[in-house]
Short mmCIF file of C-alpha atoms in Angstrom, two decimals:
data_model
loop_
_atom_site.label_atom_id
_atom_site.label_comp_id
_atom_site.label_asym_id
_atom_site.label_seq_id
_atom_site.Cartn_x
_atom_site.Cartn_y
_atom_site.Cartn_z
CA MET A 1041 -42.36 -23.30 4.51
CA MET A 1042 -39.55 -21.70 6.59
CA GLU A 1043 -39.74 -17.86 7.21
CA ILE A 1044 -36.52 -16.27 6.96
CA ASN A 1045 -35.64 -13.55 9.34
CA ASP A 1046 -32.58 -11.26 9.95
CA MET A 1047 -31.03 -13.89 12.17
CA TYR A 1048 -29.37 -15.24 8.93
CA ASP A 1049 -26.22 -13.58 7.39
CA TYR A 1050 -26.53 -15.09 4.05
CA LEU A 1051 -29.19 -16.87 1.93
CA ILE A 1052 -28.16 -19.54 -0.44
CA ILE A 1053 -30.54 -20.72 -3.09
CA GLY A 1054 -29.61 -24.40 -3.71
CA CYS A 1055 -28.24 -27.12 -1.51
CA GLY A 1056 -25.97 -28.91 -4.21
CA LEU A 1057 -22.44 -29.03 -4.00
CA THR A 1058 -21.96 -25.42 -4.61
CA GLY A 1059 -24.27 -23.92 -2.13
CA MET A 1060 -23.14 -26.40 0.55
CA VAL A 1061 -19.47 -25.72 0.07
CA ILE A 1062 -20.03 -22.11 0.35
CA ALA A 1063 -22.41 -22.54 3.37
CA ARG A 1064 -19.88 -24.60 5.08
CA GLU A 1065 -17.21 -22.01 4.69
CA LEU A 1066 -19.21 -19.11 5.85
CA ALA A 1067 -20.47 -20.87 8.81
CA GLU A 1068 -16.99 -21.82 9.86
CA ASN A 1069 -16.46 -17.88 9.82
CA ASP A 1070 -19.38 -17.53 12.19
CA TYR A 1071 -21.91 -16.38 9.85
CA LYS A 1072 -25.05 -17.65 9.83
CA VAL A 1073 -26.38 -19.41 6.77
CA LEU A 1074 -29.72 -20.47 5.44
CA ILE A 1075 -29.94 -22.77 2.47
CA ILE A 1076 -33.19 -23.05 0.63
CA GLU A 1077 -33.55 -26.22 -1.91
CA LYS A 1078 -36.56 -27.03 -4.28
CA ARG A 1079 -36.03 -30.77 -3.99
CA ASN A 1080 -36.80 -33.07 -1.09
CA HIS A 1081 -33.22 -33.84 -0.65
CA ILE A 1082 -29.90 -32.31 -0.29
CA GLY A 1083 -26.87 -32.72 -2.56
CA GLY A 1084 -28.07 -31.77 -5.95
CA ASN A 1085 -27.16 -34.21 -8.97
CA MET A 1086 -24.81 -36.23 -6.84
CA TYR A 1087 -27.45 -37.34 -4.38
CA ASP A 1088 -27.61 -40.95 -4.08
CA TYR A 1089 -29.53 -43.58 -1.83
CA ILE A 1090 -29.99 -47.36 -1.04
CA ASP A 1091 -32.82 -48.38 -3.45
CA HIS A 1092 -35.27 -51.58 -2.61
CA ASN A 1093 -32.80 -54.08 -3.72
CA GLY A 1094 -30.44 -52.68 -1.13
CA LEU A 1095 -27.90 -51.29 -3.69
CA LEU A 1096 -26.56 -47.69 -3.26
CA VAL A 1097 -27.51 -45.95 -6.58
CA GLN A 1098 -27.32 -42.66 -7.91
CA LYS A 1099 -30.43 -40.87 -8.93
CA TYR A 1100 -29.13 -38.39 -11.47
CA GLY A 1101 -26.54 -40.51 -13.11
CA PRO A 1102 -22.91 -41.82 -12.24
CA HIS A 1103 -20.82 -39.94 -10.20
CA VAL A 1104 -17.29 -40.49 -9.30
CA PHE A 1105 -15.14 -37.77 -7.53
CA PHE A 1106 -11.88 -37.19 -9.32
CA THR A 1107 -9.39 -34.70 -9.35
CA ASP A 1108 -5.32 -33.90 -9.84
CA ASN A 1109 -5.55 -31.07 -7.26
CA GLU A 1110 -4.20 -32.45 -3.79
CA ASN A 1111 -6.06 -29.56 -1.72
CA ILE A 1112 -9.45 -30.45 -3.18
CA GLU A 1113 -8.55 -34.17 -2.29
CA LYS A 1114 -7.77 -33.16 1.39
CA TYR A 1115 -10.83 -30.92 1.48
CA VAL A 1116 -13.12 -33.79 0.72
CA THR A 1117 -11.33 -36.38 2.85
CA LYS A 1118 -11.53 -34.09 5.91
CA PHE A 1119 -15.41 -34.75 5.71
CA ILE A 1120 -15.47 -38.28 5.21
CA PRO A 1121 -13.26 -41.22 4.25
CA VAL A 1122 -12.97 -42.44 0.46
CA GLU A 1123 -12.29 -45.63 -1.36
CA LYS A 1124 -10.30 -45.57 -4.37
CA PHE A 1125 -12.28 -46.42 -7.51
CA TYR A 1126 -11.21 -46.55 -11.07
CA PRO A 1127 -14.13 -47.20 -13.22
CA GLU A 1128 -13.51 -48.55 -16.74
CA CYS A 1129 -16.04 -47.86 -19.91
CA ARG A 1130 -16.27 -49.49 -23.33
CA THR A 1131 -17.86 -47.88 -26.38
CA TYR A 1132 -20.02 -50.44 -28.66
CA ILE A 1133 -19.31 -49.74 -32.21
CA SER A 1134 -20.54 -52.30 -34.67
CA GLY A 1135 -21.04 -54.82 -32.07
CA GLU A 1136 -17.83 -54.63 -30.50
CA ALA A 1137 -17.15 -53.66 -27.02
CA ILE A 1138 -14.27 -51.20 -27.54
CA PRO A 1139 -12.30 -49.63 -24.55
CA MET A 1140 -13.09 -46.03 -23.75
CA PRO A 1141 -11.11 -43.90 -23.87
CA PHE A 1142 -9.41 -45.10 -26.87
CA ASN A 1143 -6.17 -46.81 -25.91
CA PHE A 1144 -3.78 -49.38 -27.31
CA ASN A 1145 -6.30 -52.27 -26.21
CA SER A 1146 -8.92 -50.41 -28.50
CA ILE A 1147 -6.62 -50.67 -31.19
CA ASP A 1148 -6.25 -54.30 -30.95
CA ILE A 1149 -10.07 -54.82 -31.44
CA ILE A 1150 -10.44 -51.84 -34.04
CA TYR A 1151 -7.66 -53.46 -36.28
CA PRO A 1152 -7.83 -57.17 -36.50
CA ASP A 1153 -4.36 -57.14 -38.56
CA LYS A 1154 -1.79 -57.42 -35.79
CA ASN A 1155 0.87 -56.35 -37.95
CA TYR A 1156 -1.00 -53.04 -38.68
CA ALA A 1157 -2.07 -52.41 -35.22
CA ALA A 1158 1.58 -53.07 -33.95
CA LYS A 1159 2.59 -50.49 -36.57
CA LEU A 1160 -0.10 -48.02 -35.62
CA LYS A 1161 1.03 -48.37 -31.72
CA GLU A 1162 4.67 -47.58 -32.71
CA GLU A 1163 3.82 -44.37 -34.79
CA LEU A 1164 1.59 -42.98 -32.10
CA GLU A 1165 4.22 -43.54 -29.51
CA GLY A 1166 6.97 -42.16 -31.80
CA GLU A 1167 4.83 -39.04 -32.54
CA PHE A 1168 3.32 -38.49 -28.99
CA GLY A 1169 5.54 -40.35 -26.60
CA ILE A 1170 4.60 -43.64 -24.49
CA ASN A 1171 2.05 -42.90 -21.49
CA SER A 1172 0.98 -39.61 -23.13
CA ILE A 1173 -2.43 -38.48 -22.95
CA VAL A 1174 -3.69 -36.71 -26.06
CA SER A 1175 -7.09 -35.47 -27.68
CA VAL A 1176 -8.97 -36.74 -30.48
CA LEU A 1177 -7.99 -33.45 -32.52
CA ASP A 1178 -4.28 -34.04 -31.61
CA VAL A 1179 -4.59 -37.39 -33.61
CA ILE A 1180 -6.68 -36.22 -36.41
CA ASN A 1181 -4.39 -33.53 -37.06
CA SER A 1182 -1.54 -35.70 -37.27
CA LYS A 1183 0.37 -35.53 -40.90
CA ASN A 1184 0.93 -38.93 -40.23
CA ASP A 1185 -1.35 -41.08 -42.67
CA MET A 1186 -2.01 -43.78 -40.04
CA ILE A 1187 -2.59 -41.66 -37.15
CA HIS A 1188 -4.81 -39.48 -38.73
CA ASP A 1189 -6.87 -42.22 -40.03
CA TYR A 1190 -7.21 -43.62 -36.41
CA GLY A 1191 -8.52 -40.14 -35.20
CA MET A 1192 -11.00 -39.95 -38.03
CA TYR A 1193 -12.20 -43.59 -37.32
CA MET A 1194 -12.74 -42.36 -33.67
CA TYR A 1195 -14.31 -38.86 -34.57
CA GLU A 1196 -16.93 -40.46 -36.99
CA ASN A 1197 -17.58 -43.86 -35.07
CA GLU A 1198 -17.93 -42.72 -31.47
CA TYR A 1199 -17.50 -38.84 -30.85
CA LYS A 1200 -19.83 -37.75 -34.15
CA LYS A 1201 -22.51 -40.32 -33.35
CA TYR A 1202 -22.33 -39.82 -29.53
CA THR A 1203 -22.68 -36.27 -29.80
CA ALA A 1204 -25.59 -36.21 -32.31
CA LYS A 1205 -27.74 -38.38 -29.89
CA GLN A 1206 -26.31 -36.59 -26.60
CA TRP A 1207 -26.93 -33.12 -28.07
CA ASN A 1208 -29.28 -33.58 -30.96
CA LYS A 1209 -26.90 -31.31 -32.88
CA ASN A 1210 -24.29 -31.99 -35.37
CA ILE A 1211 -20.93 -31.98 -33.96
CA ASP A 1212 -19.82 -28.58 -35.70
CA GLU A 1213 -22.73 -27.02 -33.70
CA ILE A 1214 -21.15 -27.86 -30.50
CA GLU A 1215 -18.16 -26.27 -28.76
CA PRO A 1216 -15.25 -28.54 -29.35
CA SER A 1217 -14.65 -28.60 -25.35
CA VAL A 1218 -17.67 -30.86 -25.30
CA PHE A 1219 -16.35 -33.77 -26.95
CA MET A 1220 -12.61 -32.87 -26.06
CA ARG A 1221 -13.36 -33.55 -22.38
CA VAL A 1222 -12.67 -37.37 -23.19
CA PRO A 1223 -8.81 -38.22 -23.80
CA VAL A 1224 -7.03 -40.79 -26.01
CA TYR A 1225 -4.35 -42.97 -24.24
CA ILE A 1226 -1.13 -43.75 -25.90
CA SER A 1227 -0.73 -46.55 -23.65
CA GLU A 1228 -2.73 -49.50 -22.39
CA LYS A 1229 -3.99 -47.46 -19.53
CA LYS A 1230 -7.67 -48.98 -18.91
CA PRO A 1231 -9.40 -46.61 -16.33
CA TYR A 1232 -12.07 -43.93 -17.85
CA LEU A 1233 -11.01 -41.09 -15.96
CA LYS A 1234 -7.13 -39.74 -16.26
CA GLU A 1235 -6.97 -37.99 -12.98
CA LYS A 1236 -4.36 -38.94 -9.92
CA TYR A 1237 -7.17 -39.10 -7.59
CA GLN A 1238 -10.20 -41.06 -8.09
CA PHE A 1239 -12.49 -42.37 -5.24
CA MET A 1240 -15.92 -42.55 -3.89
CA PRO A 1241 -17.03 -41.33 -0.34
CA VAL A 1242 -17.55 -44.48 1.90
CA GLY A 1243 -21.31 -44.55 2.47
CA GLY A 1244 -22.02 -42.68 -0.54
CA PHE A 1245 -22.35 -38.82 -1.87
CA THR A 1246 -25.36 -38.14 0.35
CA LYS A 1247 -23.18 -38.91 3.34
CA LEU A 1248 -20.62 -36.50 2.26
CA ALA A 1249 -23.26 -33.69 1.59
CA LYS A 1250 -24.60 -34.34 5.27
CA SER A 1251 -21.23 -34.08 6.85
CA ILE A 1252 -20.64 -30.88 4.86
CA ILE A 1253 -23.56 -29.12 6.06
CA ASN A 1254 -23.54 -30.45 9.52
CA HIS A 1255 -22.70 -27.35 11.27
CA PRO A 1256 -25.04 -25.30 13.87
CA ASN A 1257 -24.56 -22.08 11.92
CA ILE A 1258 -26.19 -23.90 8.87
CA THR A 1259 -29.96 -24.20 8.24
CA VAL A 1260 -31.57 -26.15 5.25
CA SER A 1261 -35.23 -25.80 4.01
CA LEU A 1262 -36.18 -28.41 1.73
CA GLU A 1263 -39.35 -28.49 -0.88
CA GLU A 1264 -39.34 -24.91 -1.14
CA ASN A 1265 -38.95 -23.05 -4.67
CA ALA A 1266 -37.22 -19.76 -3.68
CA LEU A 1267 -38.13 -18.28 -6.82
CA ASP A 1268 -41.80 -18.25 -5.72
CA LYS A 1269 -40.70 -15.58 -3.02
CA ILE A 1270 -38.05 -13.64 -5.01
CA SER A 1271 -39.00 -10.08 -6.19
CA ILE A 1272 -36.74 -7.77 -7.96
CA ASP A 1273 -36.43 -4.13 -6.55
CA GLU A 1274 -35.56 -2.32 -9.88
CA GLN A 1275 -35.15 1.08 -8.26
CA GLU A 1276 -32.78 -0.03 -5.41
CA LYS A 1277 -31.23 -2.58 -7.89
CA LYS A 1278 -31.68 -5.70 -5.11
CA ILE A 1279 -33.08 -8.99 -5.18
CA VAL A 1280 -35.53 -9.18 -2.43
CA TYR A 1281 -36.80 -12.51 -0.68
CA ASP A 1282 -39.74 -12.68 0.92
CA HIS A 1283 -40.68 -9.31 0.84
CA PHE A 1284 -37.97 -7.91 3.09
CA TYR A 1285 -35.02 -10.10 3.15
CA SER A 1286 -32.29 -7.93 1.02
CA LYS A 1287 -29.02 -9.11 2.57
CA THR A 1288 -26.58 -10.87 0.01
CA ILE A 1289 -28.05 -13.57 -1.66
CA ILE A 1290 -25.96 -16.33 -3.30
CA TYR A 1291 -27.82 -18.05 -6.05
CA THR A 1292 -26.96 -21.46 -7.57
CA GLY A 1293 -29.84 -22.00 -9.98
CA PRO A 1294 -30.34 -20.81 -13.49
CA LEU A 1295 -29.97 -17.22 -14.10
CA ASP A 1296 -32.56 -17.01 -16.93
CA ALA A 1297 -35.12 -18.44 -14.45
CA LEU A 1298 -34.07 -15.79 -11.98
CA PHE A 1299 -34.96 -12.97 -14.10
CA SER A 1300 -38.07 -14.73 -15.61
CA TYR A 1301 -36.57 -15.74 -19.04
CA ARG A 1302 -36.25 -11.91 -19.95
CA PHE A 1303 -34.15 -12.94 -23.00
CA GLY A 1304 -35.43 -16.52 -23.85
CA GLU A 1305 -34.52 -19.47 -22.09
CA LEU A 1306 -31.09 -20.96 -22.09
CA PRO A 1307 -30.58 -24.49 -23.72
CA TYR A 1308 -29.99 -27.23 -21.54
CA ARG A 1309 -29.80 -31.26 -22.21
CA ALA A 1310 -31.63 -33.41 -19.69
CA LEU A 1311 -31.43 -36.89 -18.81
CA GLU A 1312 -34.05 -39.70 -18.08
CA PHE A 1313 -33.24 -43.22 -16.84
CA THR A 1314 -34.90 -46.64 -16.94
CA TRP A 1315 -33.76 -49.13 -14.54
CA LYS A 1316 -33.59 -52.77 -14.76
CA VAL A 1317 -32.58 -55.80 -12.80
CA ILE A 1318 -30.93 -58.22 -15.29
CA LYS A 1319 -28.81 -61.49 -15.40
CA LYS A 1320 -24.95 -60.56 -14.44
CA GLN A 1321 -24.06 -62.83 -17.56
CA SER A 1322 -25.94 -60.18 -19.71
CA ALA A 1323 -24.65 -57.00 -18.25
CA PRO A 1324 -21.99 -54.80 -19.83
CA LYS A 1325 -18.52 -55.75 -19.36
CA THR A 1326 -17.55 -52.57 -17.51
CA PRO A 1327 -19.51 -50.39 -14.96
CA LEU A 1328 -19.77 -47.66 -17.90
CA SER A 1329 -20.84 -48.34 -21.21
CA ALA A 1330 -21.37 -45.80 -24.31
CA TYR A 1331 -23.84 -46.55 -26.99
CA PRO A 1332 -23.05 -43.98 -30.09
CA GLU A 1333 -25.01 -46.26 -32.19
CA GLY A 1334 -28.58 -47.74 -32.43
CA ASP A 1335 -31.45 -46.96 -30.04
CA LYS A 1336 -31.90 -43.63 -28.35
CA TYR A 1337 -30.30 -44.37 -25.23
CA ILE A 1338 -26.40 -43.32 -24.68
CA ARG A 1339 -25.08 -45.00 -21.77
CA ILE A 1340 -25.77 -47.88 -19.30
CA THR A 1341 -24.53 -47.82 -15.57
CA ASP A 1342 -24.35 -51.06 -13.93
CA TYR A 1343 -24.65 -50.03 -10.30
CA SER A 1344 -23.84 -53.57 -9.14
CA GLN A 1345 -20.22 -52.55 -10.47
CA PHE A 1346 -20.52 -48.91 -9.64
CA PRO A 1347 -18.19 -49.59 -7.12
CA PRO A 1348 -18.80 -53.58 -6.92
CA GLN A 1349 -21.71 -54.32 -4.68
CA GLU A 1350 -22.97 -57.83 -3.73
CA PHE A 1351 -26.19 -58.54 -5.93
CA GLY A 1352 -26.03 -62.43 -6.32
CA ASP A 1353 -26.26 -63.45 -10.04
CA ASN A 1354 -27.98 -60.16 -10.91
CA ALA A 1355 -27.04 -56.84 -11.86
CA LEU A 1356 -28.87 -53.40 -11.43
CA ILE A 1357 -28.37 -51.11 -14.53
CA ALA A 1358 -29.65 -47.42 -15.24
CA ILE A 1359 -30.21 -46.86 -19.16
CA GLU A 1360 -29.77 -43.25 -19.80
CA TYR A 1361 -31.56 -41.07 -22.60
CA PRO A 1362 -30.97 -37.93 -23.47
CA PHE A 1363 -33.97 -35.22 -23.93
CA GLU A 1364 -33.98 -31.66 -24.65
CA TYR A 1365 -34.48 -29.81 -21.47
CA LYS A 1366 -38.48 -28.44 -20.95
CA ARG A 1367 -39.01 -27.23 -17.85
CA ASN A 1368 -42.90 -27.75 -18.06
CA GLU A 1369 -42.89 -31.41 -19.22
CA LEU A 1370 -43.12 -34.70 -17.53
CA CYS A 1371 -39.63 -35.72 -19.28
CA GLY A 1372 -36.63 -33.90 -19.38
CA ASN A 1373 -37.58 -31.24 -16.95
CA GLU A 1374 -34.29 -31.26 -14.91
CA PRO A 1375 -31.35 -29.17 -16.62
CA TYR A 1376 -28.26 -31.19 -16.66
CA TYR A 1377 -25.93 -29.93 -19.35
CA PRO A 1378 -25.71 -26.35 -20.62
CA THR A 1379 -25.89 -26.81 -24.48
CA LEU A 1380 -23.00 -24.32 -25.41
CA THR A 1381 -23.38 -22.80 -28.86
CA LYS A 1382 -22.56 -19.31 -30.12
CA GLU A 1383 -26.27 -18.20 -29.64
CA SER A 1384 -27.08 -19.62 -26.30
CA LYS A 1385 -23.43 -17.80 -25.15
CA LYS A 1386 -24.81 -14.66 -26.68
CA MET A 1387 -27.85 -14.93 -24.45
CA PHE A 1388 -26.14 -15.98 -21.26
CA LYS A 1389 -23.99 -12.99 -21.70
CA GLN A 1390 -27.13 -10.74 -21.35
CA TYR A 1391 -28.29 -12.39 -18.30
CA LYS A 1392 -24.75 -12.08 -17.02
CA SER A 1393 -24.70 -8.24 -17.48
CA LEU A 1394 -28.07 -7.89 -15.92
CA ALA A 1395 -27.23 -9.88 -12.77
CA ASN A 1396 -24.39 -7.68 -12.41
CA GLU A 1397 -26.54 -4.50 -11.80
CA TYR A 1398 -27.92 -6.03 -8.46
CA GLN A 1399 -25.69 -5.14 -5.64
CA ASN A 1400 -26.76 -8.18 -3.33
CA LEU A 1401 -26.64 -10.84 -5.64
CA LEU A 1402 -23.78 -13.45 -6.05
CA TRP A 1403 -24.16 -16.40 -8.04
CA CYS A 1404 -22.14 -19.58 -8.46
CA GLY A 1405 -22.00 -23.13 -10.14
CA ARG A 1406 -23.06 -25.11 -13.08
CA LEU A 1407 -26.34 -23.70 -13.66
CA ALA A 1408 -25.81 -20.25 -12.56
CA GLU A 1409 -22.57 -19.78 -14.53
CA PHE A 1410 -24.08 -21.76 -17.70
CA LYS A 1411 -20.90 -23.84 -17.34
CA TYR A 1412 -20.18 -27.48 -17.09
CA PHE A 1413 -18.01 -28.13 -13.95
CA ASN A 1414 -16.56 -31.54 -12.59
CA MET A 1415 -16.84 -31.76 -9.02
CA ASP A 1416 -13.45 -30.71 -8.01
CA SER A 1417 -13.75 -27.70 -10.02
CA ILE A 1418 -17.28 -27.17 -8.30
CA ILE A 1419 -15.44 -26.99 -4.85
CA GLU A 1420 -12.67 -24.93 -6.02
CA ASN A 1421 -15.07 -22.30 -7.46
CA ALA A 1422 -17.34 -22.39 -4.28
CA LEU A 1423 -14.16 -21.94 -2.04
CA ASP A 1424 -12.88 -18.80 -3.92
CA LEU A 1425 -16.36 -16.99 -4.01
CA ALA A 1426 -16.54 -17.84 -0.20
CA LYS A 1427 -13.00 -16.53 0.58
CA ASN A 1428 -13.96 -13.41 -1.56
CA ILE A 1429 -17.02 -12.83 0.75
CA ILE A 1430 -15.09 -13.16 4.05
CA MET A 1431 -12.29 -11.01 2.79
CA LYS A 1432 -14.51 -8.36 1.69
CA ASP A 1433 -16.38 -8.46 4.89
CA LYS A 1434 -13.43 -8.36 7.01
CA LYS A 1435 -12.00 -5.10 4.75
CA TYR A 1436 -15.36 -3.49 5.42
CA VAL A 1437 -15.06 -3.91 9.10
CA GLU A 1438 -11.70 -2.79 9.49
#
């Protein structure tokens, strides 16, 4: 374990993307930063590595960097070269591999009557415009019966069933934003993602992570659970680390854990993966495949296609199973997705109010804010926090 001392201006708990970006910004402004990480690696959930098959794989599930924000794209590419990658996905419904997000090619598979399919495309184009991107609710709420029926097909056969498997809840218990994240294409557009910039770091996300924290003002301590050494000074309203360090602490973990689950445990969904080498001819047709029906798994990633890697006649797949997050269980003990319900949002509000009472505590990121972020939003959020810290310090000095 690393001993902390007064040489560090900021202590960051968590070496995921949020913590690393904040650390880099502070380091470039002459602050000395210590990052403490409980895992044995940097990079958080974007961590990847070369497995025993010689393939680059992602331990915590598939990640592609995507954004419409040119500034964020430039931020990433100043650390590492990137290669364009536009992954495709299919969802398996009644044995058919249907392009996902739903597009005009999906319609041709769903509706074998060519005249009906052509008419539906015509109606969609007339109502929304060719090459537009809409949500499933836009389609469902259409007053055009053909369009409405198409929306209900998507809702009943993909969204509703996938949601039930992923979250173990009825779809009406989950915030609409969760299943609204996947668009509907009014075109033959194939890529799974709609953003302008879609790419993978050359050499992988861990290489990107190493580049971000490669600064003389940044120190990283791995395999150290910061919560074991945190105490709360109720009188001074400060978070104290290692009995004496009470400068600003930037926390990127779950707020409920920081405060010893005072108001209860915030709910998350967790994931576990089964890895298999199979023959390429038996592998899914696309790098990503969704399974709203049938067995308990929800998705398969073919890492020999993600991005394309040479693996002879074989494919390496990761089969993804959802779990209810339980921190003390053997399976499902890593929190992935905040389960956003009225009850969980109310509980988080209590933790947020409590955290605001502590003058030396800042928190940021997916877990700390109990909110799902894509990687571009994580970077933007972290840059904003770092900027506010730096501006506040400069103002105080002046």
